[in-house]
Short mmCIF file of C-alpha atoms in Angstrom, two decimals:
data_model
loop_
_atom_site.label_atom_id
_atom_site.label_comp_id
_atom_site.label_asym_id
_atom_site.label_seq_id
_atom_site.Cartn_x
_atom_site.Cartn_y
_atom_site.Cartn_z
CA UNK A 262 -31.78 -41.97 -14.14
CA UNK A 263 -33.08 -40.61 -10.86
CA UNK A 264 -29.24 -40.76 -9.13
CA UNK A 265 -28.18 -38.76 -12.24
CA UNK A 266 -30.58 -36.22 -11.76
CA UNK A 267 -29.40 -36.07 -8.24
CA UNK A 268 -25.94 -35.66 -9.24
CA UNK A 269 -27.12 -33.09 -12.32
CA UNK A 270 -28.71 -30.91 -9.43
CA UNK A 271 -25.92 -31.22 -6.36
CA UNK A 272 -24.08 -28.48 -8.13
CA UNK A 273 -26.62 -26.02 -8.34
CA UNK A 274 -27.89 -26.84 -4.99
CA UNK A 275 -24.68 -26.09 -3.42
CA UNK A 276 -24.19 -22.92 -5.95
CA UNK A 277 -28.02 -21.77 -4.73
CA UNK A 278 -27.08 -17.95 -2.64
CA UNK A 279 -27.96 -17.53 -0.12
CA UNK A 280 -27.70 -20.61 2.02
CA UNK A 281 -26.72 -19.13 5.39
CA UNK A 282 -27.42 -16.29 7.44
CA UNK A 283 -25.36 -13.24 6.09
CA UNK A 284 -23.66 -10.42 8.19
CA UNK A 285 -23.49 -6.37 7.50
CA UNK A 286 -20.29 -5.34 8.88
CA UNK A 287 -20.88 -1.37 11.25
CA UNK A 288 -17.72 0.26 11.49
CA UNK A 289 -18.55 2.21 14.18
CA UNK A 290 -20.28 1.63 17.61
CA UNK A 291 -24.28 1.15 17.87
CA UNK A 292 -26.92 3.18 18.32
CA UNK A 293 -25.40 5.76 15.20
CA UNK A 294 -26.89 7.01 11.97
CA UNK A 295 -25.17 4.34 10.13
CA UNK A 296 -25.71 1.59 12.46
CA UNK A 297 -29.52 2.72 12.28
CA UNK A 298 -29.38 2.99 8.69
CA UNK A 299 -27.40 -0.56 8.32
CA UNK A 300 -30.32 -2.42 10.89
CA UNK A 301 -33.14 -1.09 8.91
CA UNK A 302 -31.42 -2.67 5.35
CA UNK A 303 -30.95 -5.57 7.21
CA UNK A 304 -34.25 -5.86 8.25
CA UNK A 305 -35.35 -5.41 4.30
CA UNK A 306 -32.90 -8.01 2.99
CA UNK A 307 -33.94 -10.64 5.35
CA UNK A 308 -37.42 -10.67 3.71
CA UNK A 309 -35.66 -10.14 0.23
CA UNK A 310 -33.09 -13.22 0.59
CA UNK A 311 -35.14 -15.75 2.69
CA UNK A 312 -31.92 -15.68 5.48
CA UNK A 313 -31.14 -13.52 8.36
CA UNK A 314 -29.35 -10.73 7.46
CA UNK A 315 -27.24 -9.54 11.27
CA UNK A 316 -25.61 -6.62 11.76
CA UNK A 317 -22.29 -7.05 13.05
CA UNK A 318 -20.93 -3.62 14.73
CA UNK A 319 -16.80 -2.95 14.55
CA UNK A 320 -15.93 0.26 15.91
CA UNK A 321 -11.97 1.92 15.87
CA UNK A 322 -9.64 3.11 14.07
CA UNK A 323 -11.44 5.83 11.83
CA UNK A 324 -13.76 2.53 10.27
CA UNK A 325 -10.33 0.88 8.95
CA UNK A 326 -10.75 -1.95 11.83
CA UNK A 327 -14.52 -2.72 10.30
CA UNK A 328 -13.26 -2.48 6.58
CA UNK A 329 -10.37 -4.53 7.04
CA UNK A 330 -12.26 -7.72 8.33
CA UNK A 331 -14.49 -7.80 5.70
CA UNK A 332 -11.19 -6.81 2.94
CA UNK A 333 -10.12 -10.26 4.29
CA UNK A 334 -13.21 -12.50 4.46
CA UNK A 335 -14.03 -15.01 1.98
CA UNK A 336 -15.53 -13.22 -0.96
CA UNK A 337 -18.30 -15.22 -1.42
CA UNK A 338 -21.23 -12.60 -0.53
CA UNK A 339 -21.82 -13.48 3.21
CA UNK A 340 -19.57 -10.33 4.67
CA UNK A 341 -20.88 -7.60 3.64
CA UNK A 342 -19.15 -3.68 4.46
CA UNK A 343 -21.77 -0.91 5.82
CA UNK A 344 -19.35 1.94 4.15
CA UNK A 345 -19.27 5.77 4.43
CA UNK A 346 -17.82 8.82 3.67
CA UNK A 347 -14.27 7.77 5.59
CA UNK A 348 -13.98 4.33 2.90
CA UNK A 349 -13.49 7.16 0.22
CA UNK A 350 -11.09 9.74 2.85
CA UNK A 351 -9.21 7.05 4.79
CA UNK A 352 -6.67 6.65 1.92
CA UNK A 353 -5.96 10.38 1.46
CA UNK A 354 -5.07 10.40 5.19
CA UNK A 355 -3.80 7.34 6.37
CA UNK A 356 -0.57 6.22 4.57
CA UNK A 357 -0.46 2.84 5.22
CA UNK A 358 -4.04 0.94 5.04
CA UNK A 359 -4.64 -3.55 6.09
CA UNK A 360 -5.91 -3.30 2.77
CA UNK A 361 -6.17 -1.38 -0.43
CA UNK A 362 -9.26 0.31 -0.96
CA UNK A 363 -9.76 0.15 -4.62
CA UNK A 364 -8.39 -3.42 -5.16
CA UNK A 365 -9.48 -5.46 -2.21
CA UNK A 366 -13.30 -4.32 -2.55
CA UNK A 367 -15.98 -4.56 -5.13
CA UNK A 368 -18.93 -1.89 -4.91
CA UNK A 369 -22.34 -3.60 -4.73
CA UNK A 370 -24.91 -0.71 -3.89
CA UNK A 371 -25.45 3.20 -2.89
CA UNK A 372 -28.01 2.96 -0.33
CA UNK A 373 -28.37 6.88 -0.11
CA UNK A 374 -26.94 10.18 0.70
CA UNK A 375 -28.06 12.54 3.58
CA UNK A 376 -26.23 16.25 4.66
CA UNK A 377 -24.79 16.34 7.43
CA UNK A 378 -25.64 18.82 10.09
CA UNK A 379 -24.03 21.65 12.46
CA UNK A 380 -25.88 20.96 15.30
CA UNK A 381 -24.78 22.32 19.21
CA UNK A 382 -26.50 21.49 22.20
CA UNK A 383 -29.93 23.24 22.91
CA UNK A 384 -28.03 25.18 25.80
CA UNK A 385 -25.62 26.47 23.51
CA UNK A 386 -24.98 30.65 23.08
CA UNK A 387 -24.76 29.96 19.43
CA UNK A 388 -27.60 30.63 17.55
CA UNK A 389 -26.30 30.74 13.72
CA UNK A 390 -23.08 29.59 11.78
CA UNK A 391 -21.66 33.65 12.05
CA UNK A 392 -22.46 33.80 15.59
CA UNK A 393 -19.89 30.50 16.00
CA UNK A 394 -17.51 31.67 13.54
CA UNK A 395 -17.63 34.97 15.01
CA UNK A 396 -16.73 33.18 18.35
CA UNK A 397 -14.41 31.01 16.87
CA UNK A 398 -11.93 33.70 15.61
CA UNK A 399 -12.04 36.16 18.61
CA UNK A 400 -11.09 32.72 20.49
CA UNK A 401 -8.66 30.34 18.82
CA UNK A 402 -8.72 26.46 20.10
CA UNK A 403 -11.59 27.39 22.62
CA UNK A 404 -14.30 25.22 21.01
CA UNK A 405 -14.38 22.10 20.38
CA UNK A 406 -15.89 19.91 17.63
CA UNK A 407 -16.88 15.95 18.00
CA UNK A 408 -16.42 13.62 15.21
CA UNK A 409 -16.98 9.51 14.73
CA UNK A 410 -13.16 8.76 14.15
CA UNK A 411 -10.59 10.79 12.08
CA UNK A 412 -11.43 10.64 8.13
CA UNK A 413 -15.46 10.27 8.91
CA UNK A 414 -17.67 13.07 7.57
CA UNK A 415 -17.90 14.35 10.64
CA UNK A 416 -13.91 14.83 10.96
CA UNK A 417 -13.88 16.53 7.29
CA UNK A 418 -16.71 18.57 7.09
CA UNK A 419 -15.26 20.18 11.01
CA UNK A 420 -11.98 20.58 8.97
CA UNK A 421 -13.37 22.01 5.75
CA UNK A 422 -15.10 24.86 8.06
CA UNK A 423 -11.78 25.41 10.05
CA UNK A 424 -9.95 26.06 6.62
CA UNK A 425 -12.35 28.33 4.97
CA UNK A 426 -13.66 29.87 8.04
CA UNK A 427 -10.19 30.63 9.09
CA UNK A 428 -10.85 29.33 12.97
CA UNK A 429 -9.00 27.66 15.08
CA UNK A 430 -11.55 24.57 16.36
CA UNK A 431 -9.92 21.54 18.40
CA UNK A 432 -11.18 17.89 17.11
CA UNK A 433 -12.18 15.27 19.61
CA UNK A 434 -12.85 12.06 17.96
CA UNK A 435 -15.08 9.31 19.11
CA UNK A 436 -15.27 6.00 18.02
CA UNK A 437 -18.90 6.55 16.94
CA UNK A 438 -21.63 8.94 16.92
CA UNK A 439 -23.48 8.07 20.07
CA UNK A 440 -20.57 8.65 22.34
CA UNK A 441 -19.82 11.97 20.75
CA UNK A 442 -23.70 13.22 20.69
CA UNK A 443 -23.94 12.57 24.17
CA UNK A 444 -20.98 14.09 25.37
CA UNK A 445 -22.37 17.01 22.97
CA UNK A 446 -25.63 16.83 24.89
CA UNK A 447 -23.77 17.07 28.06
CA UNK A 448 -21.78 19.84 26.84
CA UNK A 449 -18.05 18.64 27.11
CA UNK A 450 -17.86 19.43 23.37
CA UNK A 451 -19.38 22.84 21.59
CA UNK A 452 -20.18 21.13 18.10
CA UNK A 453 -20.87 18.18 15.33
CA UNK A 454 -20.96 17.77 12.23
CA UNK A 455 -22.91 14.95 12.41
CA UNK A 456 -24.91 12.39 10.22
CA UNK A 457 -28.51 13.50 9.72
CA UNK A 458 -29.20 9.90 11.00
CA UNK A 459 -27.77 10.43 14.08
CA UNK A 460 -28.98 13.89 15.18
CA UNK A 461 -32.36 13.83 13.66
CA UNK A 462 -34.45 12.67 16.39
CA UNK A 463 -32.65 15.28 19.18
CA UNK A 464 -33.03 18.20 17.12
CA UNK A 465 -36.76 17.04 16.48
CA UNK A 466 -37.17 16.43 20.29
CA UNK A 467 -35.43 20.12 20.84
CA UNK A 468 -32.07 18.40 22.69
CA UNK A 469 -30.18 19.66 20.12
CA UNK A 470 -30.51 22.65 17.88
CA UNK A 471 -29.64 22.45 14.07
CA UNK A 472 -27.31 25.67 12.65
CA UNK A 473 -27.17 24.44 9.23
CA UNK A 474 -26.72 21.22 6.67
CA UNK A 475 -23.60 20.89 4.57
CA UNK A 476 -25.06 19.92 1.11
CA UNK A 477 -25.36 22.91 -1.21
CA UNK A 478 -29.02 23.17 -1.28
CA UNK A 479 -31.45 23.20 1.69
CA UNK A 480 -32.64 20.02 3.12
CA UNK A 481 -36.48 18.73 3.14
CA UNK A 482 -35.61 17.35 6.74
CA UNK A 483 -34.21 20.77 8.12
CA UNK A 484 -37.03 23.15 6.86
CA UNK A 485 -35.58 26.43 7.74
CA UNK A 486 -32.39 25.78 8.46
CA UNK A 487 -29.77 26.79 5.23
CA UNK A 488 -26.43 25.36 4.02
CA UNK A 489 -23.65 26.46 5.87
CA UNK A 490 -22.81 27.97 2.89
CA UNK A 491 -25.47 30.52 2.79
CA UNK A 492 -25.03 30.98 6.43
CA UNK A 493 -21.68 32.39 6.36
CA UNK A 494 -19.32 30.59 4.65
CA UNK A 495 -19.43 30.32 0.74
CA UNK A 496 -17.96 27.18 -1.21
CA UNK A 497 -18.85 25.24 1.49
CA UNK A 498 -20.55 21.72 0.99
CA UNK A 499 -19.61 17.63 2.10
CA UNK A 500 -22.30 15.14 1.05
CA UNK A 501 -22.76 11.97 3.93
CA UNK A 502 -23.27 8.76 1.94
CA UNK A 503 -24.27 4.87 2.60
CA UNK A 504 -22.66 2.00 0.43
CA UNK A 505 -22.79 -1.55 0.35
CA UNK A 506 -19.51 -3.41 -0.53
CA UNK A 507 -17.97 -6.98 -0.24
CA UNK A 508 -14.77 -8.46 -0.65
CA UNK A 509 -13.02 -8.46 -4.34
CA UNK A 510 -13.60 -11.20 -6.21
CA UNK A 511 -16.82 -12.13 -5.36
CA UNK A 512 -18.58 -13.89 -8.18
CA UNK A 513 -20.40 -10.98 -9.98
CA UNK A 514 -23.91 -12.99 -10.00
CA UNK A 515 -23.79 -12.97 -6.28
CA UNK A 516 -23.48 -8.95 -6.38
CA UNK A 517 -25.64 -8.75 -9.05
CA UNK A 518 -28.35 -10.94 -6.86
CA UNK A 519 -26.97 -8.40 -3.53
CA UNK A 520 -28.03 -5.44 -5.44
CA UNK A 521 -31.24 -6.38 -7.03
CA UNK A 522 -32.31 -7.48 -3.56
CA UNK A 523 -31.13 -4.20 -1.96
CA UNK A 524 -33.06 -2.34 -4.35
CA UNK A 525 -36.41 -4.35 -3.92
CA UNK A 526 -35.30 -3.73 0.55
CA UNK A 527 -35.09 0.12 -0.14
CA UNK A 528 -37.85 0.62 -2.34
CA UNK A 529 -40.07 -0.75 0.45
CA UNK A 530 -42.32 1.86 2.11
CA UNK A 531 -41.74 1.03 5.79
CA UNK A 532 -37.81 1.05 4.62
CA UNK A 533 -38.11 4.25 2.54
CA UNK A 534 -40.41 5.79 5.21
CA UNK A 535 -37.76 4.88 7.98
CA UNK A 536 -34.85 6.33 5.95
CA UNK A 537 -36.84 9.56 5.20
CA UNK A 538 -37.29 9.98 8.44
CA UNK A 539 -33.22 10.36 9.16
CA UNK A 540 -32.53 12.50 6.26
CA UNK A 541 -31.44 10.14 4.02
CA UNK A 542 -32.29 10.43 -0.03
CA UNK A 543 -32.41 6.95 -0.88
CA UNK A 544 -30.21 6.58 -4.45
CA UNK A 545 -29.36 3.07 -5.38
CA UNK A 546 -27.71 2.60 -8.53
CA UNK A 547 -25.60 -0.02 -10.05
CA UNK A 548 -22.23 -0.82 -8.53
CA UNK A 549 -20.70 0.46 -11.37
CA UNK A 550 -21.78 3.53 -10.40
CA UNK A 551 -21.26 3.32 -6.41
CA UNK A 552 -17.55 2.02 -7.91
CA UNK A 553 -17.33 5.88 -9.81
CA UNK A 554 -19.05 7.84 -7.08
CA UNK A 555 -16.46 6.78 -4.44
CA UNK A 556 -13.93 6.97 -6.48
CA UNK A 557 -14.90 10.58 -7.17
CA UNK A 558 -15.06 11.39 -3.96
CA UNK A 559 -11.69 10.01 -2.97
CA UNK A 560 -10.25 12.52 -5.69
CA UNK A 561 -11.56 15.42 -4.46
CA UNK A 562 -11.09 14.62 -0.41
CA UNK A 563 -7.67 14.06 -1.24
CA UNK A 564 -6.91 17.65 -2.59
CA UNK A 565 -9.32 18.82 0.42
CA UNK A 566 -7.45 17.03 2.76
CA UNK A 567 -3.51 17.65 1.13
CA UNK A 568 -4.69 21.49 1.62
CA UNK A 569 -5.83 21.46 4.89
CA UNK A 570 -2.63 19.76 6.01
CA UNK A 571 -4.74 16.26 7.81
CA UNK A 572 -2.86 13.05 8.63
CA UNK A 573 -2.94 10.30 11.05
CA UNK A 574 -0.29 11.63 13.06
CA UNK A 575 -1.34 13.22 16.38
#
């Protein structure tokens, strides 16, 4: 009877999630909004799942070089993909993808959305979003604007302005935020778009000074300063999100288990204090609706981006 019971349980022992330390896969270099964001989840889910929970950073290649290792891992909930704005853009611009964004993914969480911001260096001449626009017309391909890669929210939201505003701004992308904040710092570029995760604690510290946020409505974060498109341009607005998603055809009670525990992670007040603190609305929600979100988002960015004319071509 007792080397029955042995056998009865083996199975469930060796079905029992977690049993190893699990990884969050960065696409983009360290010291960013989302590898911020990504390292304070990971510090929740630890507690939540009893294993460590690393981060894993994977810059290049617009976040495709991140996405596609986990695409390809075993789907058994130990890779897990930090995603943004570019997982929903990347196919609208990129014709050929390692991996099919709809099929070789399943959606597991929404950590949270945040606006982005127009920030310029403290030293800049620009003082509002008409001043630069202003600028930007009476001096086609004179300023520059940093992004994270080509397809981030960074890229797009840069683009978006160029199209309505009608200016003529050259792109310089980076392979993450960091690099291009402090080469905005240093003034080799005029301008980001960038994550409020990434910027918030230079505007705060007066490094960098904050035009406007994208989202249609002001930001709690950014007292004072108004959506760009109250500042000059109307019809203008991009949303910066967070998602959590692993490989297709991981067993559904593992994602199920992935998202419960993210929930409980968020919902903690040292997390949901931290997150605050870079902008970011926390907003989790089922994957089913993470799965519809980004799927909503890839239909609009890909009218957005057929308009403006954007490809990976150089």
């Amino acid at each position: 009877m007792g080397a029955a019971a042995l056998l009865a349980a083996a199975p469930q022992a060796r079905a029992a999630f977690p049993a190893r330390p699990l990884r969050i896969v960065v696409p983009f270099t360290p010291g960013g909004g989302t590898d911020l964001v990504a390292r304070q989840l990971a510090k929740g889910l630890t507690d939540e799942l009893g294993q460590a929970v690393v981060v894993e950073n994977r810059p290049g290649g617009s976040t495709i070089i991140g996405s596609e290792n986990v695409a390809k891992s075993a789907p058994d909930g130990y890779s897990l993909l930090m995603a943004t704005f570019a997982h929903a853009v990347n196919p609208a611009i990129h014709e050929q993808l390692p991996y099919d964004t709809d099929r070789d993914f399943d959606p597991v969480a929404l950590i949270g959305k945040s606006p982005n911001v127009l920030v310029v260096s403290a030293k800049s001449r620009f003082k509002n979003v008409r001043d630069l626009l202003d600028y930007a017309r009476a001096h086609p391909g004179r300023l520059t604007f940093g992004s994270y890669g080509n397809g981030t929210s960074a890229h797009l939201a840069g683009e978006l302005f160029k199209s309505l505003g009608q200016a003529d701004i050259l792109h310089v992308p980076y392979k993450g935020s960091g690099p291009a904040i402090n080469d905005l710092m240093g003034g080799q570029i005029d301008m980001i778009f960038s994550t409020s995760a990434s910027v918030s604690a230079y505007v705060k510290s007066g490094r960098l000074r904050a035009l406007a946020v994208t989202t249609q409505d002001p930001s709690p974060s950014y007292p004072g300063v108004p959506p760009v498109s109250q500042a000059g341009l109307p019809g203008y607005y991009v949303d910066s999100w967070y998602g959590i998603f692993v490989p297709h055809g991981t067993p559904a009670g593992i994602v199920q288990k992935l998202n419960a525990a993210i929930r409980r992670a968020v919902a903690r007040p040292e997390a949901k204090a931290a997150l605050e603190m870079e902008g970011l609305a926390a907003d989790v929600g089922t994957p089913v609706q993470l799965g519809e979100y980004v799927r909503t988002e890839e239909a609009r960015w890909k009218r957005i981006v057929k308009q403006a004319g954007i490809t990976d071509q150089p």
